[in-house]
Amino acid sequence: MRIAMIGTGYVGLVSGACFADFGHRVCCVDKDSAKIDGLNAGVMPIWEPGLEAIVKANAERGRLTFTTSVSEGVKDAEAVFIAVGTPARRGDGHADLSFVFEAVRELAKVMKPGTVVVTKSTVPVGTGDRIEQILREEGLADAFVASNPEFLREGAAIADFKHPDRIVVGAEDERTRDVLKEIYRPLFLNRAPILFTGRRTAELTKYAANAFLAVKISFINEIANLCEAVDADVQDVARGIGLDNRIGPKFLHAGPGYGGSCFPKDTLALLQTADAAGVDQRIVRTTVEVNDERKSAMAERVIRMMGGDVSGKRVGVLGLAFKPNTDDMREAPSIPLIKTLLERGAEVSAFDPVAHHQAEQVLSGIHFAEDAYAAAADADALVIVTEWDEFRALDLDKIAAALKGKVLVDLRNVYDREEAEQAGLTYFGVGRGKIA
Ligand code: NAD
């Protein structure tokens, strides 16, 4: 099939490349000409494992092309996917749909009648209805609009796209469903469950999924707080509950609070939808509050563990991206942590294996170290913020020798207290017994 992808970011580029890999012909469109020029020259705009190989292979086969021109991308397409950003609108947290509607108006002018428009962007309930209305306003008598929310995870995006837990397609007519079925047929053959629902249901399903995961993370973070008060170990509690099939082991890792490009904005947008519908969502509202408080409390925690005053002290930080295997800094817990440390007069020396460049855009006044040991050099404490694999097997003796103050604050529970103490470090994990 011929597919156009409007928006060539984390979701659009991965989806476009994977669709091309299935054998479809895909044209990825983005209004950011630097991004498109880079892609045409073989330079990836994001860091995602496995992406470069699949993009290059399909570009060479002529199945994957890149352009800034909507009309060029859309003119022959049987389906147009919208994968532009839907950030939280400043002030109220509502999903900002201006990029989506701008894209729809542009493509409506150039697409051929009968083309199916599919939202892959995460959009509030009813957005598909509004898209349909815009298409009709632009003179398309028959509008075919589907919702196909994306569930991939950054850092594992290719595998998630190719082997999804499920594909959700919301459509209101048979023809639209058939086009989506054809597009996903290669996965269908691989027995990926495909769930056909109404369009509004599909839109809500995405928000419900992200909100549930955010609740799960905040739940274990609150249990971690309790563990610290009553001298219990949250790792063992998480294992003890996670082995129950009804609960499951994932998203039960206590840490500095969730960040990233999705959970923070999607929980806020869900609350806006609920407000508009006059239906309170107390659990999600509380989760947002719990997580916001947690993220801003992390700096105070580090300061407390460094004796209460960090003025003139040096803090080494390991990991800046919001999670491992990505360079995405959106809403990363490292940002409020580092900003507060700097405000309190600390010097920060940070290392991230790939997010250095992205971090420079949002954090100023910090020193970027070349590796973990350089970040620890002469620091009064070392803080693990993102659990990159390469931080899981550090030579703790070497870390201890590099540090001036022998404090390791492990916000991801990567290490055991005993091994850290054997290396001469004072160790603070999250939710692992009473904190002295
Ligand atoms: P992104 O910011 O990485 O990419 C969006 C791209 O759209 C940008 O390159 C931007 O230049 C482009 N764009 C905006 N308006 C355009 C227009 N009119 N025409 C052409 N290009 C345009 O965003 P993302 O992280 O890929 O997220 C996209 C959507 O997918 C969001 O709704 C997000 O919530 C959802 N989503 C993201 C993830 C994730 O892990 N990042 C996972 C699932 C769903």
CSV table of C-alpha atoms and ligand atoms in Angstrom, one decimal:
chain,number,residue,atom,x,y,z
A,1,MET,CA,0.0,0.0,0.0
A,2,ARG,CA,1.0,3.6,-0.4
A,3,ILE,CA,1.2,5.4,2.9
A,4,ALA,CA,2.0,9.0,3.9
A,5,MET,CA,3.2,9.7,7.4
A,6,ILE,CA,2.7,13.3,8.5
A,7,GLY,CA,5.2,14.1,11.3
A,8,THR,CA,8.5,12.3,11.3
A,9,GLY,CA,9.4,12.3,15.0
A,10,TYR,CA,9.8,9.3,17.4
A,11,VAL,CA,6.5,7.8,16.4
A,12,GLY,CA,6.3,8.9,12.7
A,13,LEU,CA,9.8,7.8,11.8
A,14,VAL,CA,9.6,4.5,13.5
A,15,SER,CA,6.1,3.7,12.2
A,16,GLY,CA,7.1,4.8,8.7
A,17,ALA,CA,10.3,2.8,8.6
A,18,CYS,CA,8.5,-0.3,10.0
A,19,PHE,CA,5.6,0.0,7.5
A,20,ALA,CA,8.2,0.2,4.7
A,21,ASP,CA,9.9,-2.9,6.1
A,22,PHE,CA,6.5,-4.7,5.9
A,23,GLY,CA,6.6,-3.9,2.1
A,24,HIS,CA,4.5,-0.8,1.9
A,25,ARG,CA,5.7,2.3,0.1
A,26,VAL,CA,5.9,5.1,2.7
A,27,CYS,CA,6.6,8.8,2.4
A,28,CYS,CA,7.4,10.5,5.6
A,29,VAL,CA,6.6,14.2,5.7
A,30,ASP,CA,7.9,16.8,8.3
A,31,LYS,CA,7.8,20.5,8.3
A,32,ASP,CA,11.2,20.6,9.9
A,33,SER,CA,13.4,20.9,6.9
A,34,ALA,CA,16.6,20.2,8.9
A,35,LYS,CA,15.2,16.9,9.9
A,36,ILE,CA,14.2,15.9,6.4
A,37,ASP,CA,17.5,17.1,4.9
A,38,GLY,CA,19.3,15.0,7.5
A,39,LEU,CA,17.2,11.9,6.8
A,40,ASN,CA,17.8,12.3,3.1
A,41,ALA,CA,21.5,12.3,3.9
A,42,GLY,CA,21.1,9.2,6.1
A,43,VAL,CA,21.4,11.1,9.5
A,44,MET,CA,18.9,10.0,12.1
A,45,PRO,CA,17.2,12.9,14.1
A,46,ILE,CA,16.7,10.7,17.2
A,47,TRP,CA,18.7,8.0,18.9
A,48,GLU,CA,16.7,4.8,18.9
A,49,PRO,CA,18.3,1.3,18.8
A,50,GLY,CA,18.0,-0.4,15.4
A,51,LEU,CA,16.3,2.6,13.7
A,52,GLU,CA,19.2,3.6,11.5
A,53,ALA,CA,19.6,0.2,9.9
A,54,ILE,CA,15.9,-0.2,9.0
A,55,VAL,CA,15.6,3.4,7.7
A,56,LYS,CA,18.6,3.1,5.5
A,57,ALA,CA,17.7,-0.4,4.2
A,58,ASN,CA,14.2,0.7,3.2
A,59,ALA,CA,15.4,4.1,1.8
A,60,GLU,CA,17.9,2.2,-0.4
A,61,ARG,CA,15.1,-0.1,-1.6
A,62,GLY,CA,13.1,3.0,-2.6
A,63,ARG,CA,10.2,2.1,-0.2
A,64,LEU,CA,10.9,4.9,2.3
A,65,THR,CA,11.2,8.5,1.2
A,66,PHE,CA,11.3,11.8,3.0
A,67,THR,CA,9.9,15.2,2.1
A,68,THR,CA,8.8,18.5,3.6
A,69,SER,CA,6.0,18.8,1.0
A,70,VAL,CA,2.6,17.5,2.2
A,71,SER,CA,1.3,17.5,-1.4
A,72,GLU,CA,4.2,15.3,-2.6
A,73,GLY,CA,3.8,13.0,0.3
A,74,VAL,CA,0.1,12.6,0.2
A,75,LYS,CA,-0.8,12.8,-3.5
A,76,ASP,CA,-0.8,9.0,-4.2
A,77,ALA,CA,-1.4,7.8,-0.7
A,78,GLU,CA,-4.2,5.3,0.1
A,79,ALA,CA,-3.8,6.1,3.8
A,80,VAL,CA,-2.3,9.1,5.5
A,81,PHE,CA,-1.2,8.7,9.1
A,82,ILE,CA,-0.9,11.7,11.4
A,83,ALA,CA,1.9,11.4,13.9
A,84,VAL,CA,2.6,15.0,14.8
A,85,GLY,CA,3.1,16.1,18.4
A,86,THR,CA,0.2,16.7,20.8
A,87,PRO,CA,1.9,18.4,23.7
A,88,ALA,CA,0.1,19.7,26.8
A,89,ARG,CA,-1.3,23.1,26.2
A,90,ARG,CA,0.4,25.7,28.5
A,91,GLY,CA,-1.8,26.6,31.5
A,92,ASP,CA,-4.6,24.0,31.3
A,93,GLY,CA,-2.9,20.7,30.4
A,94,HIS,CA,-5.4,20.1,27.5
A,95,ALA,CA,-3.8,18.3,24.5
A,96,ASP,CA,-2.7,21.0,22.0
A,97,LEU,CA,-4.3,19.8,18.8
A,98,SER,CA,-3.1,22.7,16.7
A,99,PHE,CA,-0.5,20.6,14.9
A,100,VAL,CA,-3.0,17.9,14.2
A,101,PHE,CA,-5.6,20.2,12.7
A,102,GLU,CA,-3.0,22.2,10.8
A,103,ALA,CA,-1.9,18.9,9.2
A,104,VAL,CA,-5.4,17.8,8.4
A,105,ARG,CA,-6.3,21.1,6.7
A,106,GLU,CA,-3.1,20.9,4.6
A,107,LEU,CA,-3.5,17.3,3.6
A,108,ALA,CA,-7.3,17.8,2.8
A,109,LYS,CA,-6.3,20.2,0.1
A,110,VAL,CA,-4.1,17.7,-1.7
A,111,MET,CA,-5.2,14.2,-1.0
A,112,LYS,CA,-7.3,12.2,-3.4
A,113,PRO,CA,-10.9,11.4,-2.5
A,114,GLY,CA,-11.2,8.1,-0.6
A,115,THR,CA,-7.9,8.3,1.2
A,116,VAL,CA,-8.1,7.1,4.7
A,117,VAL,CA,-6.9,9.5,7.4
A,118,VAL,CA,-5.5,7.8,10.5
A,119,THR,CA,-4.5,9.4,13.8
A,120,LYS,CA,-1.5,7.8,15.3
A,121,SER,CA,-0.9,10.8,17.5
A,122,THR,CA,-2.4,10.5,21.0
A,123,VAL,CA,-5.6,12.6,20.7
A,124,PRO,CA,-8.5,13.2,23.1
A,125,VAL,CA,-11.9,11.5,22.5
A,126,GLY,CA,-13.8,13.2,19.7
A,127,THR,CA,-10.7,14.4,17.8
A,128,GLY,CA,-11.6,11.9,15.0
A,129,ASP,CA,-15.1,13.5,14.7
A,130,ARG,CA,-13.5,16.9,14.4
A,131,ILE,CA,-11.1,15.7,11.7
A,132,GLU,CA,-14.0,14.3,9.8
A,133,GLN,CA,-15.7,17.6,10.1
A,134,ILE,CA,-12.6,19.5,8.8
A,135,LEU,CA,-12.3,17.1,5.8
A,136,ARG,CA,-15.9,17.8,4.9
A,137,GLU,CA,-15.4,21.6,5.3
A,138,GLU,CA,-12.5,21.3,2.9
A,139,GLY,CA,-14.9,19.7,0.3
A,140,LEU,CA,-14.3,16.0,0.8
A,141,ALA,CA,-17.8,14.5,0.7
A,142,ASP,CA,-16.7,11.1,1.8
A,143,ALA,CA,-14.4,11.2,4.8
A,144,PHE,CA,-12.7,8.1,6.1
A,145,VAL,CA,-11.1,8.7,9.5
A,146,ALA,CA,-9.6,6.1,11.8
A,147,SER,CA,-8.0,6.2,15.2
A,148,ASN,CA,-4.9,3.9,15.5
A,149,PRO,CA,-3.1,4.9,18.7
A,150,GLU,CA,0.5,3.9,19.1
A,151,PHE,CA,1.8,2.0,22.1
A,152,LEU,CA,5.5,1.7,21.2
A,153,ARG,CA,8.1,2.5,23.9
A,154,GLU,CA,11.0,4.7,23.1
A,155,GLY,CA,14.2,2.6,23.5
A,156,ALA,CA,12.4,-0.5,22.3
A,157,ALA,CA,10.4,1.1,19.6
A,158,ILE,CA,11.2,-1.1,16.6
A,159,ALA,CA,10.6,-4.3,18.5
A,160,ASP,CA,7.4,-2.9,19.9
A,161,PHE,CA,6.1,-1.8,16.5
A,162,LYS,CA,6.9,-5.2,14.9
A,163,HIS,CA,5.7,-7.3,17.8
A,164,PRO,CA,3.1,-5.3,19.5
A,165,ASP,CA,1.0,-6.6,22.4
A,166,ARG,CA,-2.0,-5.4,20.4
A,167,ILE,CA,-3.0,-3.1,17.6
A,168,VAL,CA,-6.1,-1.0,18.3
A,169,VAL,CA,-8.1,0.4,15.4
A,170,GLY,CA,-11.1,2.6,15.9
A,171,ALA,CA,-13.2,3.1,12.8
A,172,GLU,CA,-16.8,3.8,12.0
A,173,ASP,CA,-17.1,2.1,8.6
A,174,GLU,CA,-16.2,-1.2,6.9
A,175,ARG,CA,-14.0,0.4,4.2
A,176,THR,CA,-11.8,2.2,6.7
A,177,ARG,CA,-11.4,-1.0,8.8
A,178,ASP,CA,-10.5,-2.9,5.6
A,179,VAL,CA,-7.7,-0.5,4.7
A,180,LEU,CA,-6.2,-0.7,8.2
A,181,LYS,CA,-6.5,-4.4,8.1
A,182,GLU,CA,-4.5,-4.5,4.9
A,183,ILE,CA,-1.9,-2.2,6.3
A,184,TYR,CA,-1.4,-4.3,9.4
A,185,ARG,CA,-1.8,-7.7,7.5
A,186,PRO,CA,1.9,-8.6,8.0
A,187,LEU,CA,1.4,-8.4,11.7
A,188,PHE,CA,-1.9,-10.0,11.6
A,189,LEU,CA,-0.2,-13.0,10.0
A,190,ASN,CA,2.2,-13.0,12.9
A,191,ARG,CA,-0.9,-13.2,15.2
A,192,ALA,CA,-0.6,-9.8,16.8
A,193,PRO,CA,-4.0,-9.3,18.3
A,194,ILE,CA,-5.8,-6.6,16.4
A,195,LEU,CA,-8.7,-5.0,18.2
A,196,PHE,CA,-11.4,-3.2,16.2
A,197,THR,CA,-13.4,-0.7,18.2
A,198,GLY,CA,-15.4,2.5,17.7
A,199,ARG,CA,-13.2,5.5,17.0
A,200,ARG,CA,-13.9,7.3,20.3
A,201,THR,CA,-13.2,4.1,22.2
A,202,ALA,CA,-9.8,3.7,20.5
A,203,GLU,CA,-8.9,7.3,21.3
A,204,LEU,CA,-9.8,6.7,25.0
A,205,THR,CA,-8.0,3.4,25.2
A,206,LYS,CA,-4.6,5.0,24.6
A,207,TYR,CA,-5.2,7.5,27.5
A,208,ALA,CA,-6.5,4.8,29.8
A,209,ALA,CA,-3.4,2.6,29.1
A,210,ASN,CA,-1.0,5.4,29.9
A,211,ALA,CA,-2.9,6.6,32.9
A,212,PHE,CA,-3.0,3.0,34.3
A,213,LEU,CA,0.8,2.6,33.9
A,214,ALA,CA,1.3,6.0,35.5
A,215,VAL,CA,-0.9,4.9,38.4
A,216,LYS,CA,1.1,1.7,38.8
A,217,ILE,CA,4.4,3.6,39.0
A,218,SER,CA,3.1,6.1,41.5
A,219,PHE,CA,1.6,3.3,43.5
A,220,ILE,CA,4.9,1.5,44.0
A,221,ASN,CA,6.6,4.9,44.6
A,222,GLU,CA,4.2,5.5,47.5
A,223,ILE,CA,4.8,2.0,48.8
A,224,ALA,CA,8.6,2.8,48.6
A,225,ASN,CA,8.0,5.8,50.9
A,226,LEU,CA,6.2,3.5,53.4
A,227,CYS,CA,9.1,0.9,53.2
A,228,GLU,CA,11.5,3.7,54.2
A,229,ALA,CA,9.4,4.5,57.2
A,230,VAL,CA,8.8,1.0,58.4
A,231,ASP,CA,12.1,-0.7,57.4
A,232,ALA,CA,10.9,-2.9,54.6
A,233,ASP,CA,12.3,-3.4,51.1
A,234,VAL,CA,10.3,-2.2,48.1
A,235,GLN,CA,12.2,-4.5,45.7
A,236,ASP,CA,11.0,-7.5,47.6
A,237,VAL,CA,7.5,-6.1,48.0
A,238,ALA,CA,7.4,-5.5,44.2
A,239,ARG,CA,8.5,-9.0,43.5
A,240,GLY,CA,6.1,-10.4,46.0
A,241,ILE,CA,3.1,-8.7,44.4
A,242,GLY,CA,4.4,-8.8,40.8
A,243,LEU,CA,4.5,-12.6,40.7
A,244,ASP,CA,0.8,-12.5,41.1
A,245,ASN,CA,-0.5,-12.8,37.5
A,246,ARG,CA,-3.3,-10.4,38.3
A,247,ILE,CA,-0.7,-7.7,39.1
A,248,GLY,CA,2.3,-8.5,36.9
A,249,PRO,CA,5.9,-7.5,37.5
A,250,LYS,CA,6.3,-4.6,35.1
A,251,PHE,CA,6.1,-0.9,36.1
A,252,LEU,CA,6.7,-1.8,39.7
A,253,HIS,CA,10.2,-0.2,40.0
A,254,ALA,CA,10.3,2.5,42.6
A,255,GLY,CA,12.3,5.5,41.4
A,256,PRO,CA,12.3,9.3,41.0
A,257,GLY,CA,8.9,9.6,39.4
A,258,TYR,CA,7.8,9.1,35.8
A,259,GLY,CA,8.7,11.6,33.0
A,260,GLY,CA,8.9,11.4,29.3
A,261,SER,CA,6.9,12.7,26.4
A,262,CYS,CA,3.8,10.7,27.1
A,263,PHE,CA,2.7,10.0,30.7
A,264,PRO,CA,2.9,13.5,32.1
A,265,LYS,CA,0.9,15.1,29.2
A,266,ASP,CA,-1.5,12.2,28.7
A,267,THR,CA,-2.6,12.0,32.3
A,268,LEU,CA,-3.2,15.8,32.2
A,269,ALA,CA,-5.2,15.5,29.0
A,270,LEU,CA,-7.3,12.6,30.3
A,271,LEU,CA,-8.2,14.8,33.3
A,272,GLN,CA,-9.3,17.6,30.9
A,273,THR,CA,-11.5,15.1,29.0
A,274,ALA,CA,-13.0,14.0,32.3
A,275,ASP,CA,-13.6,17.5,33.4
A,276,ALA,CA,-15.3,18.4,30.2
A,277,ALA,CA,-17.5,15.3,30.5
A,278,GLY,CA,-18.2,16.2,34.2
A,279,VAL,CA,-16.8,12.8,35.4
A,280,ASP,CA,-14.2,13.0,38.1
A,281,GLN,CA,-11.1,10.8,37.7
A,282,ARG,CA,-9.8,10.9,41.3
A,283,ILE,CA,-7.2,8.2,40.9
A,284,VAL,CA,-5.5,9.8,37.9
A,285,ARG,CA,-5.7,13.3,39.4
A,286,THR,CA,-4.0,12.0,42.6
A,287,THR,CA,-1.4,10.2,40.5
A,288,VAL,CA,-0.5,13.4,38.8
A,289,GLU,CA,-0.1,15.2,42.1
A,290,VAL,CA,1.9,12.3,43.6
A,291,ASN,CA,4.3,12.2,40.7
A,292,ASP,CA,4.8,16.0,40.5
A,293,GLU,CA,5.6,16.1,44.2
A,294,ARG,CA,7.9,13.2,43.9
A,295,LYS,CA,9.9,14.7,41.1
A,296,SER,CA,10.4,17.9,42.9
A,297,ALA,CA,11.2,16.0,46.2
A,298,MET,CA,14.1,14.2,44.6
A,299,ALA,CA,16.5,17.1,44.9
A,300,GLU,CA,15.7,17.6,48.5
A,301,ARG,CA,16.3,13.9,49.1
A,302,VAL,CA,19.8,14.1,47.5
A,303,ILE,CA,20.5,17.3,49.5
A,304,ARG,CA,19.5,15.6,52.7
A,305,MET,CA,21.7,12.6,51.9
A,306,MET,CA,24.6,15.0,51.4
A,307,GLY,CA,24.2,16.4,54.8
A,308,GLY,CA,21.6,19.1,54.2
A,309,ASP,CA,23.7,21.7,52.3
A,310,VAL,CA,25.1,21.4,48.9
A,311,SER,CA,26.4,24.9,48.4
A,312,GLY,CA,29.9,24.7,47.0
A,313,LYS,CA,29.6,21.0,46.7
A,314,ARG,CA,29.9,18.9,43.6
A,315,VAL,CA,27.3,16.4,42.5
A,316,GLY,CA,27.9,13.7,39.9
A,317,VAL,CA,24.8,12.7,37.9
A,318,LEU,CA,24.6,9.5,35.9
A,319,GLY,CA,21.8,9.5,33.3
A,320,LEU,CA,19.9,12.5,32.0
A,321,ALA,CA,17.4,11.0,29.5
A,322,PHE,CA,14.0,10.3,30.9
A,323,LYS,CA,14.7,6.6,30.6
A,324,PRO,CA,17.5,4.4,29.1
A,325,ASN,CA,18.0,3.7,25.4
A,326,THR,CA,16.7,7.1,24.3
A,327,ASP,CA,18.0,10.6,24.0
A,328,ASP,CA,14.6,12.0,24.8
A,329,MET,CA,14.8,14.6,27.6
A,330,ARG,CA,11.1,15.6,27.7
A,331,GLU,CA,9.9,15.9,31.3
A,332,ALA,CA,13.0,13.9,32.4
A,333,PRO,CA,13.3,13.6,36.2
A,334,SER,CA,16.9,14.8,35.9
A,335,ILE,CA,15.7,18.3,34.9
A,336,PRO,CA,14.0,19.4,38.2
A,337,LEU,CA,16.7,17.5,40.2
A,338,ILE,CA,19.6,19.3,38.5
A,339,LYS,CA,17.9,22.7,38.4
A,340,THR,CA,17.3,22.6,42.2
A,341,LEU,CA,20.8,21.4,42.9
A,342,LEU,CA,22.2,24.3,40.9
A,343,GLU,CA,19.9,26.8,42.6
A,344,ARG,CA,21.2,25.6,46.0
A,345,GLY,CA,24.7,26.4,44.9
A,346,ALA,CA,25.9,22.9,43.9
A,347,GLU,CA,28.1,22.2,40.9
A,348,VAL,CA,26.8,19.4,38.7
A,349,SER,CA,28.9,17.1,36.5
A,350,ALA,CA,26.7,14.8,34.5
A,351,PHE,CA,27.1,12.0,32.1
A,352,ASP,CA,24.6,10.3,29.8
A,353,PRO,CA,25.6,7.9,27.1
A,354,VAL,CA,23.5,9.5,24.3
A,355,ALA,CA,21.4,12.4,25.6
A,356,HIS,CA,24.2,15.0,26.0
A,357,HIS,CA,23.1,17.1,23.0
A,358,GLN,CA,19.4,17.1,23.9
A,359,ALA,CA,20.3,17.8,27.5
A,360,GLU,CA,22.3,20.9,26.5
A,361,GLN,CA,19.0,22.4,25.1
A,362,VAL,CA,17.3,22.2,28.4
A,363,LEU,CA,20.0,22.4,31.1
A,364,SER,CA,22.5,25.1,31.3
A,365,GLY,CA,25.3,25.6,33.8
A,366,ILE,CA,26.3,22.0,34.2
A,367,HIS,CA,29.5,20.2,33.2
A,368,PHE,CA,29.1,17.3,30.8
A,369,ALA,CA,31.5,14.5,31.7
A,370,GLU,CA,32.9,12.0,29.3
A,371,ASP,CA,32.0,8.9,31.2
A,372,ALA,CA,30.6,7.7,34.6
A,373,TYR,CA,34.0,7.8,36.3
A,374,ALA,CA,34.7,11.4,35.1
A,375,ALA,CA,31.2,12.4,36.4
A,376,ALA,CA,32.2,11.0,39.8
A,377,ALA,CA,35.7,12.6,39.9
A,378,ASP,CA,36.0,14.9,42.9
A,379,ALA,CA,32.3,14.9,43.5
A,380,ASP,CA,30.8,14.9,47.0
A,381,ALA,CA,28.1,12.5,45.9
A,382,LEU,CA,27.1,10.5,42.8
A,383,VAL,CA,23.5,10.2,41.9
A,384,ILE,CA,22.1,7.5,39.5
A,385,VAL,CA,19.1,9.0,37.8
A,386,THR,CA,18.6,6.9,34.6
A,387,GLU,CA,19.3,3.2,34.7
A,388,TRP,CA,21.4,2.8,31.5
A,389,ASP,CA,22.8,-0.7,31.2
A,390,GLU,CA,26.3,0.7,31.4
A,391,PHE,CA,25.6,2.0,34.9
A,392,ARG,CA,24.6,-1.5,36.1
A,393,ALA,CA,28.2,-2.8,36.1
A,394,LEU,CA,30.3,0.0,37.3
A,395,ASP,CA,33.5,-0.7,39.1
A,396,LEU,CA,32.4,0.6,42.4
A,397,ASP,CA,35.9,0.6,43.8
A,398,LYS,CA,36.9,2.9,41.0
A,399,ILE,CA,33.9,5.0,41.6
A,400,ALA,CA,34.7,5.3,45.3
A,401,ALA,CA,38.3,6.2,44.5
A,402,ALA,CA,37.1,8.9,42.1
A,403,LEU,CA,34.6,10.4,44.6
A,404,LYS,CA,35.6,13.0,47.2
A,405,GLY,CA,32.6,12.3,49.4
A,406,LYS,CA,31.8,8.6,49.4
A,407,VAL,CA,28.0,8.9,48.8
A,408,LEU,CA,26.1,7.0,46.2
A,409,VAL,CA,22.4,7.9,45.8
A,410,ASP,CA,20.8,5.3,43.6
A,411,LEU,CA,17.4,6.6,42.5
A,412,ARG,CA,16.9,3.4,40.4
A,413,ASN,CA,17.9,0.7,42.8
A,414,VAL,CA,20.6,-0.6,40.5
A,415,TYR,CA,23.0,-1.6,43.3
A,416,ASP,CA,22.7,-3.5,46.5
A,417,ARG,CA,23.6,-1.8,49.7
A,418,GLU,CA,26.2,-4.5,50.6
A,419,GLU,CA,28.2,-4.2,47.4
A,420,ALA,CA,28.3,-0.4,47.6
A,421,GLU,CA,29.3,-0.5,51.3
A,422,GLN,CA,32.0,-3.0,50.5
A,423,ALA,CA,33.5,-0.5,48.1
A,424,GLY,CA,33.5,2.0,51.0
A,425,LEU,CA,30.4,4.0,49.8
A,426,THR,CA,27.5,5.2,51.9
A,427,TYR,CA,24.5,3.9,49.9
A,428,PHE,CA,21.0,5.3,49.6
A,429,GLY,CA,18.5,3.4,47.4
A,430,VAL,CA,14.8,4.1,47.1
A,431,GLY,CA,12.4,2.3,49.5
A,432,ARG,CA,15.0,-0.1,50.7
A,433,GLY,CA,14.8,0.0,54.4
A,434,LYS,CA,14.9,2.7,56.9
A,435,ILE,CA,17.0,5.8,56.0
A,436,ALA,CA,19.2,6.8,58.8
B,1,NAD,P1,7.9,14.4,18.0
B,1,NAD,O1,7.8,15.7,18.6
B,1,NAD,O2,9.1,13.5,18.1
B,1,NAD,O3,7.5,14.5,16.5
B,1,NAD,C1,6.5,15.2,15.9
B,1,NAD,C2,6.9,15.7,14.6
B,1,NAD,O4,5.8,16.3,13.9
B,1,NAD,C3,8.0,16.8,14.6
B,1,NAD,O5,9.1,16.4,13.8
B,1,NAD,C4,7.3,18.0,14.0
B,1,NAD,O6,8.2,18.8,13.2
B,1,NAD,C5,6.3,17.4,13.1
B,1,NAD,N1,5.2,18.2,12.7
B,1,NAD,C6,4.4,19.0,13.5
B,1,NAD,N2,3.4,19.6,12.7
B,1,NAD,C7,3.6,19.1,11.5
B,1,NAD,C8,2.9,19.4,10.2
B,1,NAD,N3,1.8,20.2,10.2
B,1,NAD,N4,3.3,18.8,9.1
B,1,NAD,C9,4.4,18.0,9.2
B,1,NAD,N5,5.1,17.7,10.3
B,1,NAD,C10,4.7,18.3,11.4
B,1,NAD,O7,6.6,13.6,18.7
B,1,NAD,P2,6.5,12.0,19.0
B,1,NAD,O8,7.1,11.7,20.3
B,1,NAD,O9,6.8,11.2,17.8
B,1,NAD,O10,4.9,12.0,19.3
B,1,NAD,C11,3.9,12.1,18.2
B,1,NAD,C12,2.6,11.6,18.8
B,1,NAD,O11,2.6,10.2,19.1
B,1,NAD,C13,2.1,12.3,20.0
B,1,NAD,O12,0.7,12.5,20.0
B,1,NAD,C14,2.5,11.4,21.1
B,1,NAD,O13,1.7,11.5,22.3
B,1,NAD,C15,2.3,10.0,20.5
B,1,NAD,N6,3.1,8.9,21.0
B,1,NAD,C16,4.4,9.1,21.3
B,1,NAD,C17,5.1,8.0,21.8
B,1,NAD,C18,6.6,8.2,22.2
B,1,NAD,O14,7.1,7.3,22.8
B,1,NAD,N7,7.2,9.3,21.8
B,1,NAD,C19,4.5,6.8,22.0
B,1,NAD,C20,3.2,6.6,21.6
B,1,NAD,C21,2.5,7.7,21.2
